[in-house]
Amino acid sequence: MIVVRFGILGGLAVRDDAGEAVSVGGPRPRALLVMLLLDAGRAVPVERLIAGQYGDAPPADALNAVQAQVSRLRKTIPGIELDATGYRLDTDPDDVDALRFERLVGEGRRQLAAGDHAAARETLREALGLWRGEPLPDLPHAGTLVTRLIE
């Protein structure tokens, strides 16, 4: 199975190449996947993955827990790799709705600045169409990220 689309502008939604929903599991694997998706294609340090899941009070075995969650995720989500700096999800940022949204907003702003109002309207409409609800509900410690996306 090849996963081609990820949604985090609303509850986590993962779709395969046939458009079928892919189950990711419980809250911790979902939060881990969301953190990897926010940095699609780039390594996320393990310390940041731990902080994103547990906040300021991680359990003593948090590193082992993250490794176990990654192992489970790899069974359904291809392309999760470990490198010298952390875990990385090998996916195109445009396959993640929040990253696509940010790209489209930037493109729409450039179109507005250039005076191309019709193109900007269509681009920004496409960006807004990606939203399905409150962003990042699967990431418990995402306050500043949520604020940035909403603004």
Short mmCIF file of N, CA and C in Angstrom, two decimals:
data_model
loop_
_atom_site.label_atom_id
_atom_site.label_comp_id
_atom_site.label_asym_id
_atom_site.label_seq_id
_atom_site.Cartn_x
_atom_site.Cartn_y
_atom_site.Cartn_z
N MET A 1 0.84 -1.17 0.00
CA MET A 1 0.00 0.00 0.00
C MET A 1 0.89 1.24 0.00
N ILE A 2 0.51 2.21 -0.80
CA ILE A 2 1.21 3.48 -0.84
C ILE A 2 0.27 4.53 -0.28
N VAL A 3 0.68 5.23 0.77
CA VAL A 3 -0.13 6.29 1.34
C VAL A 3 0.16 7.56 0.56
N VAL A 4 -0.88 8.19 0.07
CA VAL A 4 -0.64 9.37 -0.76
C VAL A 4 -1.16 10.67 -0.17
N ARG A 5 -2.05 10.64 0.77
CA ARG A 5 -2.62 11.87 1.32
C ARG A 5 -2.75 11.78 2.84
N PHE A 6 -2.39 12.87 3.50
CA PHE A 6 -2.50 12.96 4.94
C PHE A 6 -3.25 14.23 5.30
N GLY A 7 -4.21 14.10 6.19
CA GLY A 7 -4.96 15.26 6.65
C GLY A 7 -4.74 15.49 8.13
N ILE A 8 -4.36 16.71 8.49
CA ILE A 8 -4.22 17.08 9.90
C ILE A 8 -4.96 18.39 10.21
N LEU A 9 -5.61 18.96 9.19
CA LEU A 9 -6.46 20.13 9.41
C LEU A 9 -7.86 19.64 9.74
N GLY A 10 -7.99 19.09 10.90
CA GLY A 10 -9.13 18.32 11.39
C GLY A 10 -8.50 17.08 12.00
N GLY A 11 -9.27 16.10 12.39
CA GLY A 11 -8.67 14.87 12.92
C GLY A 11 -7.78 14.21 11.89
N LEU A 12 -6.78 13.47 12.35
CA LEU A 12 -5.85 12.80 11.44
C LEU A 12 -6.60 11.92 10.47
N ALA A 13 -6.33 12.11 9.20
CA ALA A 13 -6.92 11.29 8.14
C ALA A 13 -5.79 10.83 7.23
N VAL A 14 -5.71 9.54 7.02
CA VAL A 14 -4.69 8.95 6.15
C VAL A 14 -5.41 8.17 5.07
N ARG A 15 -5.08 8.41 3.83
CA ARG A 15 -5.70 7.74 2.68
C ARG A 15 -4.62 7.08 1.83
N ASP A 16 -4.91 5.87 1.36
CA ASP A 16 -3.97 5.18 0.48
C ASP A 16 -4.19 5.63 -0.96
N ASP A 17 -3.46 5.03 -1.88
CA ASP A 17 -3.53 5.45 -3.28
C ASP A 17 -4.88 5.18 -3.92
N ALA A 18 -5.72 4.34 -3.30
CA ALA A 18 -7.07 4.08 -3.81
C ALA A 18 -8.10 4.97 -3.12
N GLY A 19 -7.63 5.84 -2.21
CA GLY A 19 -8.55 6.72 -1.50
C GLY A 19 -9.17 6.11 -0.27
N GLU A 20 -8.74 4.90 0.08
CA GLU A 20 -9.27 4.20 1.25
C GLU A 20 -8.60 4.70 2.53
N ALA A 21 -9.38 4.79 3.60
CA ALA A 21 -8.84 5.21 4.89
C ALA A 21 -7.87 4.16 5.43
N VAL A 22 -6.79 4.64 6.05
CA VAL A 22 -5.79 3.77 6.66
C VAL A 22 -5.83 4.02 8.16
N SER A 23 -5.98 2.96 8.94
CA SER A 23 -6.01 3.08 10.40
C SER A 23 -4.59 3.23 10.94
N VAL A 24 -4.42 4.18 11.83
CA VAL A 24 -3.10 4.46 12.39
C VAL A 24 -2.95 3.94 13.81
N GLY A 25 -4.04 3.79 14.52
CA GLY A 25 -3.96 3.31 15.90
C GLY A 25 -4.41 4.37 16.89
N GLY A 26 -3.93 4.23 18.12
CA GLY A 26 -4.37 5.08 19.22
C GLY A 26 -3.74 6.46 19.25
N PRO A 27 -3.95 7.17 20.35
CA PRO A 27 -3.53 8.56 20.46
C PRO A 27 -2.02 8.79 20.32
N ARG A 28 -1.20 7.96 20.90
CA ARG A 28 0.26 8.18 20.83
C ARG A 28 0.81 7.99 19.41
N PRO A 29 0.47 6.89 18.72
CA PRO A 29 0.96 6.77 17.34
C PRO A 29 0.41 7.88 16.43
N ARG A 30 -0.82 8.30 16.69
CA ARG A 30 -1.41 9.38 15.90
C ARG A 30 -0.63 10.68 16.11
N ALA A 31 -0.32 10.99 17.37
CA ALA A 31 0.45 12.20 17.68
C ALA A 31 1.84 12.12 17.04
N LEU A 32 2.47 10.96 17.12
CA LEU A 32 3.79 10.78 16.52
C LEU A 32 3.73 11.01 15.01
N LEU A 33 2.74 10.45 14.36
CA LEU A 33 2.61 10.63 12.91
C LEU A 33 2.37 12.10 12.57
N VAL A 34 1.54 12.78 13.34
CA VAL A 34 1.29 14.21 13.07
C VAL A 34 2.59 15.00 13.16
N MET A 35 3.41 14.71 14.16
CA MET A 35 4.69 15.42 14.29
C MET A 35 5.60 15.16 13.10
N LEU A 36 5.62 13.92 12.63
CA LEU A 36 6.43 13.61 11.44
C LEU A 36 5.86 14.31 10.21
N LEU A 37 4.54 14.41 10.12
CA LEU A 37 3.90 15.06 8.98
C LEU A 37 4.18 16.56 8.94
N LEU A 38 4.24 17.18 10.10
CA LEU A 38 4.51 18.62 10.14
C LEU A 38 5.88 18.96 9.58
N ASP A 39 6.78 17.99 9.59
CA ASP A 39 8.12 18.17 9.04
C ASP A 39 8.37 17.16 7.92
N ALA A 40 7.35 16.92 7.10
CA ALA A 40 7.45 15.91 6.04
C ALA A 40 8.75 16.05 5.26
N GLY A 41 9.45 14.93 5.16
CA GLY A 41 10.70 14.90 4.41
C GLY A 41 11.92 15.31 5.20
N ARG A 42 11.72 15.81 6.42
CA ARG A 42 12.85 16.23 7.26
C ARG A 42 12.86 15.43 8.56
N ALA A 43 14.04 15.23 9.11
CA ALA A 43 14.17 14.47 10.35
C ALA A 43 13.64 15.28 11.53
N VAL A 44 12.92 14.60 12.41
CA VAL A 44 12.41 15.20 13.64
C VAL A 44 13.17 14.56 14.79
N PRO A 45 13.88 15.36 15.59
CA PRO A 45 14.64 14.78 16.71
C PRO A 45 13.73 14.01 17.66
N VAL A 46 14.25 12.92 18.18
CA VAL A 46 13.48 12.06 19.10
C VAL A 46 13.02 12.87 20.31
N GLU A 47 13.86 13.78 20.79
CA GLU A 47 13.49 14.59 21.95
C GLU A 47 12.24 15.41 21.66
N ARG A 48 12.12 15.92 20.44
CA ARG A 48 10.93 16.69 20.07
C ARG A 48 9.70 15.79 19.96
N LEU A 49 9.89 14.57 19.48
CA LEU A 49 8.78 13.62 19.41
C LEU A 49 8.29 13.28 20.81
N ILE A 50 9.21 13.12 21.75
CA ILE A 50 8.85 12.83 23.14
C ILE A 50 8.11 14.03 23.74
N ALA A 51 8.64 15.22 23.56
CA ALA A 51 8.01 16.43 24.12
C ALA A 51 6.62 16.65 23.52
N GLY A 52 6.46 16.36 22.24
CA GLY A 52 5.17 16.54 21.59
C GLY A 52 4.11 15.58 22.10
N GLN A 53 4.54 14.44 22.58
CA GLN A 53 3.59 13.46 23.09
C GLN A 53 3.34 13.59 24.59
N TYR A 54 4.38 13.93 25.33
CA TYR A 54 4.28 13.89 26.79
C TYR A 54 4.41 15.25 27.45
N GLY A 55 4.73 16.29 26.70
CA GLY A 55 4.92 17.61 27.30
C GLY A 55 6.15 17.64 28.18
N ASP A 56 6.02 18.32 29.31
CA ASP A 56 7.16 18.50 30.22
C ASP A 56 7.37 17.35 31.19
N ALA A 57 6.52 16.35 31.14
CA ALA A 57 6.62 15.24 32.11
C ALA A 57 6.65 13.89 31.41
N PRO A 58 7.70 13.63 30.60
CA PRO A 58 7.75 12.33 29.93
C PRO A 58 8.07 11.21 30.92
N PRO A 59 7.55 10.01 30.67
CA PRO A 59 7.88 8.88 31.53
C PRO A 59 9.34 8.46 31.31
N ALA A 60 9.86 7.70 32.22
CA ALA A 60 11.26 7.26 32.14
C ALA A 60 11.53 6.44 30.88
N ASP A 61 10.53 5.71 30.40
CA ASP A 61 10.72 4.85 29.24
C ASP A 61 10.23 5.50 27.93
N ALA A 62 10.19 6.83 27.87
CA ALA A 62 9.64 7.54 26.71
C ALA A 62 10.38 7.20 25.42
N LEU A 63 11.69 7.07 25.48
CA LEU A 63 12.46 6.73 24.27
C LEU A 63 12.02 5.37 23.73
N ASN A 64 11.90 4.37 24.62
CA ASN A 64 11.46 3.04 24.19
C ASN A 64 10.04 3.09 23.65
N ALA A 65 9.20 3.92 24.27
CA ALA A 65 7.81 4.05 23.81
C ALA A 65 7.75 4.62 22.39
N VAL A 66 8.56 5.63 22.12
CA VAL A 66 8.60 6.22 20.77
C VAL A 66 9.09 5.18 19.76
N GLN A 67 10.12 4.44 20.11
CA GLN A 67 10.63 3.41 19.21
C GLN A 67 9.55 2.35 18.93
N ALA A 68 8.80 1.97 19.94
CA ALA A 68 7.72 0.98 19.75
C ALA A 68 6.61 1.55 18.87
N GLN A 69 6.27 2.81 19.05
CA GLN A 69 5.24 3.44 18.23
C GLN A 69 5.68 3.54 16.78
N VAL A 70 6.93 3.89 16.56
CA VAL A 70 7.46 3.96 15.19
C VAL A 70 7.38 2.58 14.56
N SER A 71 7.74 1.56 15.31
CA SER A 71 7.70 0.20 14.79
C SER A 71 6.28 -0.17 14.36
N ARG A 72 5.30 0.17 15.17
CA ARG A 72 3.90 -0.12 14.83
C ARG A 72 3.45 0.70 13.61
N LEU A 73 3.82 1.98 13.58
CA LEU A 73 3.43 2.83 12.45
C LEU A 73 4.00 2.32 11.12
N ARG A 74 5.21 1.81 11.16
CA ARG A 74 5.85 1.33 9.93
C ARG A 74 5.08 0.19 9.28
N LYS A 75 4.24 -0.48 10.04
CA LYS A 75 3.45 -1.58 9.48
C LYS A 75 2.37 -1.06 8.54
N THR A 76 1.92 0.17 8.74
CA THR A 76 0.86 0.73 7.89
C THR A 76 1.28 1.97 7.11
N ILE A 77 2.31 2.66 7.56
CA ILE A 77 2.76 3.90 6.92
C ILE A 77 4.17 3.67 6.38
N PRO A 78 4.32 3.57 5.07
CA PRO A 78 5.65 3.36 4.51
C PRO A 78 6.48 4.64 4.57
N GLY A 79 7.78 4.49 4.59
CA GLY A 79 8.68 5.63 4.45
C GLY A 79 9.12 6.28 5.73
N ILE A 80 8.90 5.65 6.90
CA ILE A 80 9.42 6.22 8.15
C ILE A 80 10.83 5.68 8.33
N GLU A 81 11.77 6.61 8.38
CA GLU A 81 13.19 6.24 8.44
C GLU A 81 13.86 6.86 9.65
N LEU A 82 14.91 6.23 10.12
CA LEU A 82 15.74 6.75 11.20
C LEU A 82 17.05 7.20 10.59
N ASP A 83 17.46 8.42 10.94
CA ASP A 83 18.80 8.85 10.52
C ASP A 83 19.53 9.36 11.76
N ALA A 84 20.66 9.98 11.57
CA ALA A 84 21.50 10.40 12.70
C ALA A 84 20.82 11.45 13.58
N THR A 85 19.85 12.18 13.07
CA THR A 85 19.24 13.26 13.86
C THR A 85 17.84 12.95 14.37
N GLY A 86 17.21 11.89 13.88
CA GLY A 86 15.87 11.55 14.33
C GLY A 86 15.11 10.73 13.31
N TYR A 87 13.79 10.73 13.45
CA TYR A 87 12.93 10.00 12.51
C TYR A 87 12.41 10.95 11.45
N ARG A 88 12.24 10.40 10.25
CA ARG A 88 11.80 11.20 9.12
C ARG A 88 10.78 10.40 8.33
N LEU A 89 9.72 11.10 7.87
CA LEU A 89 8.73 10.48 7.01
C LEU A 89 9.00 10.94 5.59
N ASP A 90 9.33 10.00 4.74
CA ASP A 90 9.65 10.30 3.35
C ASP A 90 8.36 10.45 2.55
N THR A 91 7.83 11.68 2.53
CA THR A 91 6.64 11.98 1.77
C THR A 91 6.73 13.40 1.24
N ASP A 92 6.04 13.66 0.19
CA ASP A 92 6.01 14.99 -0.40
C ASP A 92 5.22 15.92 0.51
N PRO A 93 5.75 17.08 0.87
CA PRO A 93 5.00 18.01 1.73
C PRO A 93 3.62 18.36 1.17
N ASP A 94 3.45 18.34 -0.13
CA ASP A 94 2.15 18.65 -0.72
C ASP A 94 1.11 17.56 -0.46
N ASP A 95 1.55 16.40 0.03
CA ASP A 95 0.62 15.32 0.39
C ASP A 95 0.09 15.48 1.81
N VAL A 96 0.52 16.54 2.49
CA VAL A 96 0.07 16.85 3.85
C VAL A 96 -0.76 18.12 3.77
N ASP A 97 -2.04 18.04 4.12
CA ASP A 97 -2.92 19.19 3.90
C ASP A 97 -2.44 20.48 4.55
N ALA A 98 -1.90 20.43 5.76
CA ALA A 98 -1.45 21.66 6.43
C ALA A 98 -0.27 22.30 5.69
N LEU A 99 0.64 21.49 5.19
CA LEU A 99 1.78 22.03 4.45
C LEU A 99 1.35 22.56 3.09
N ARG A 100 0.43 21.85 2.47
CA ARG A 100 -0.13 22.32 1.20
C ARG A 100 -0.87 23.64 1.42
N PHE A 101 -1.63 23.72 2.52
CA PHE A 101 -2.33 24.95 2.87
C PHE A 101 -1.35 26.12 2.96
N GLU A 102 -0.28 25.94 3.71
CA GLU A 102 0.71 27.03 3.88
C GLU A 102 1.32 27.42 2.54
N ARG A 103 1.61 26.45 1.69
CA ARG A 103 2.17 26.77 0.37
C ARG A 103 1.17 27.56 -0.45
N LEU A 104 -0.09 27.13 -0.46
CA LEU A 104 -1.12 27.81 -1.24
C LEU A 104 -1.37 29.22 -0.72
N VAL A 105 -1.36 29.42 0.59
CA VAL A 105 -1.54 30.77 1.14
C VAL A 105 -0.40 31.68 0.68
N GLY A 106 0.82 31.18 0.72
CA GLY A 106 1.95 31.97 0.23
C GLY A 106 1.81 32.32 -1.24
N GLU A 107 1.38 31.35 -2.03
CA GLU A 107 1.17 31.57 -3.46
C GLU A 107 0.05 32.60 -3.67
N GLY A 108 -1.04 32.48 -2.92
CA GLY A 108 -2.14 33.43 -3.03
C GLY A 108 -1.72 34.84 -2.67
N ARG A 109 -0.90 34.97 -1.64
CA ARG A 109 -0.39 36.30 -1.25
C ARG A 109 0.47 36.90 -2.36
N ARG A 110 1.30 36.08 -2.97
CA ARG A 110 2.14 36.57 -4.08
C ARG A 110 1.27 37.01 -5.25
N GLN A 111 0.22 36.25 -5.53
CA GLN A 111 -0.69 36.62 -6.61
C GLN A 111 -1.41 37.93 -6.31
N LEU A 112 -1.82 38.11 -5.07
CA LEU A 112 -2.45 39.38 -4.68
C LEU A 112 -1.48 40.55 -4.85
N ALA A 113 -0.24 40.35 -4.39
CA ALA A 113 0.76 41.42 -4.49
C ALA A 113 1.04 41.78 -5.95
N ALA A 114 0.91 40.79 -6.83
CA ALA A 114 1.14 41.02 -8.26
C ALA A 114 -0.10 41.58 -8.95
N GLY A 115 -1.19 41.71 -8.20
CA GLY A 115 -2.42 42.26 -8.78
C GLY A 115 -3.29 41.25 -9.50
N ASP A 116 -2.97 39.97 -9.39
CA ASP A 116 -3.76 38.93 -10.04
C ASP A 116 -4.83 38.43 -9.07
N HIS A 117 -5.87 39.23 -8.90
CA HIS A 117 -6.89 38.95 -7.89
C HIS A 117 -7.70 37.69 -8.19
N ALA A 118 -7.99 37.43 -9.44
CA ALA A 118 -8.77 36.24 -9.80
C ALA A 118 -8.00 34.96 -9.45
N ALA A 119 -6.73 34.92 -9.80
CA ALA A 119 -5.91 33.74 -9.48
C ALA A 119 -5.76 33.59 -7.97
N ALA A 120 -5.57 34.73 -7.27
CA ALA A 120 -5.42 34.69 -5.82
C ALA A 120 -6.69 34.14 -5.17
N ARG A 121 -7.84 34.57 -5.66
CA ARG A 121 -9.11 34.09 -5.11
C ARG A 121 -9.21 32.57 -5.24
N GLU A 122 -8.88 32.06 -6.41
CA GLU A 122 -8.96 30.60 -6.64
C GLU A 122 -7.95 29.84 -5.78
N THR A 123 -6.74 30.35 -5.69
CA THR A 123 -5.69 29.70 -4.90
C THR A 123 -6.06 29.68 -3.43
N LEU A 124 -6.55 30.82 -2.93
CA LEU A 124 -6.91 30.90 -1.51
C LEU A 124 -8.17 30.08 -1.21
N ARG A 125 -9.06 30.00 -2.17
CA ARG A 125 -10.25 29.15 -2.00
C ARG A 125 -9.83 27.68 -1.90
N GLU A 126 -8.88 27.29 -2.74
CA GLU A 126 -8.37 25.91 -2.67
C GLU A 126 -7.73 25.64 -1.31
N ALA A 127 -6.97 26.62 -0.81
CA ALA A 127 -6.32 26.47 0.50
C ALA A 127 -7.37 26.29 1.60
N LEU A 128 -8.38 27.13 1.62
CA LEU A 128 -9.42 27.03 2.65
C LEU A 128 -10.20 25.73 2.54
N GLY A 129 -10.33 25.19 1.34
CA GLY A 129 -11.05 23.94 1.13
C GLY A 129 -10.38 22.73 1.76
N LEU A 130 -9.12 22.87 2.15
CA LEU A 130 -8.40 21.77 2.79
C LEU A 130 -8.80 21.58 4.25
N TRP A 131 -9.40 22.59 4.85
CA TRP A 131 -9.76 22.53 6.27
C TRP A 131 -10.98 21.65 6.48
N ARG A 132 -10.88 20.73 7.47
CA ARG A 132 -11.99 19.85 7.82
C ARG A 132 -12.43 20.06 9.26
N GLY A 133 -11.76 20.95 9.98
CA GLY A 133 -12.08 21.17 11.39
C GLY A 133 -10.90 21.79 12.11
N GLU A 134 -10.94 21.73 13.43
CA GLU A 134 -9.86 22.26 14.26
C GLU A 134 -8.54 21.57 13.89
N PRO A 135 -7.47 22.36 13.64
CA PRO A 135 -6.21 21.73 13.23
C PRO A 135 -5.51 21.01 14.38
N LEU A 136 -4.85 19.94 14.05
CA LEU A 136 -3.96 19.19 14.93
C LEU A 136 -4.62 18.68 16.22
N PRO A 137 -5.85 18.20 16.18
CA PRO A 137 -6.47 17.72 17.42
C PRO A 137 -5.79 16.47 17.97
N ASP A 138 -5.01 15.79 17.16
CA ASP A 138 -4.33 14.58 17.61
C ASP A 138 -2.98 14.86 18.26
N LEU A 139 -2.61 16.13 18.31
CA LEU A 139 -1.32 16.52 18.90
C LEU A 139 -1.60 17.33 20.16
N PRO A 140 -1.47 16.70 21.33
CA PRO A 140 -1.92 17.34 22.57
C PRO A 140 -1.16 18.60 22.98
N HIS A 141 0.07 18.76 22.58
CA HIS A 141 0.87 19.91 23.01
C HIS A 141 1.22 20.80 21.81
N ALA A 142 0.21 21.17 21.02
CA ALA A 142 0.45 21.88 19.77
C ALA A 142 -0.07 23.31 19.77
N GLY A 143 -0.24 23.90 20.94
CA GLY A 143 -0.85 25.23 21.05
C GLY A 143 -0.34 26.26 20.07
N THR A 144 0.97 26.48 20.02
CA THR A 144 1.50 27.53 19.13
C THR A 144 1.36 27.15 17.65
N LEU A 145 1.46 25.88 17.34
CA LEU A 145 1.28 25.45 15.95
C LEU A 145 -0.16 25.67 15.50
N VAL A 146 -1.10 25.36 16.36
CA VAL A 146 -2.51 25.56 16.03
C VAL A 146 -2.78 27.05 15.81
N THR A 147 -2.28 27.88 16.69
CA THR A 147 -2.47 29.33 16.56
C THR A 147 -1.90 29.83 15.24
N ARG A 148 -0.71 29.36 14.88
CA ARG A 148 -0.10 29.81 13.62
C ARG A 148 -0.95 29.41 12.42
N LEU A 149 -1.46 28.21 12.40
CA LEU A 149 -2.27 27.76 11.28
C LEU A 149 -3.58 28.54 11.20
N ILE A 150 -4.20 28.77 12.33
CA ILE A 150 -5.48 29.49 12.32
C ILE A 150 -5.28 30.92 11.86
N GLU A 151 -4.21 31.55 12.31
CA GLU A 151 -3.95 32.94 11.89
C GLU A 151 -3.65 33.01 10.42
#
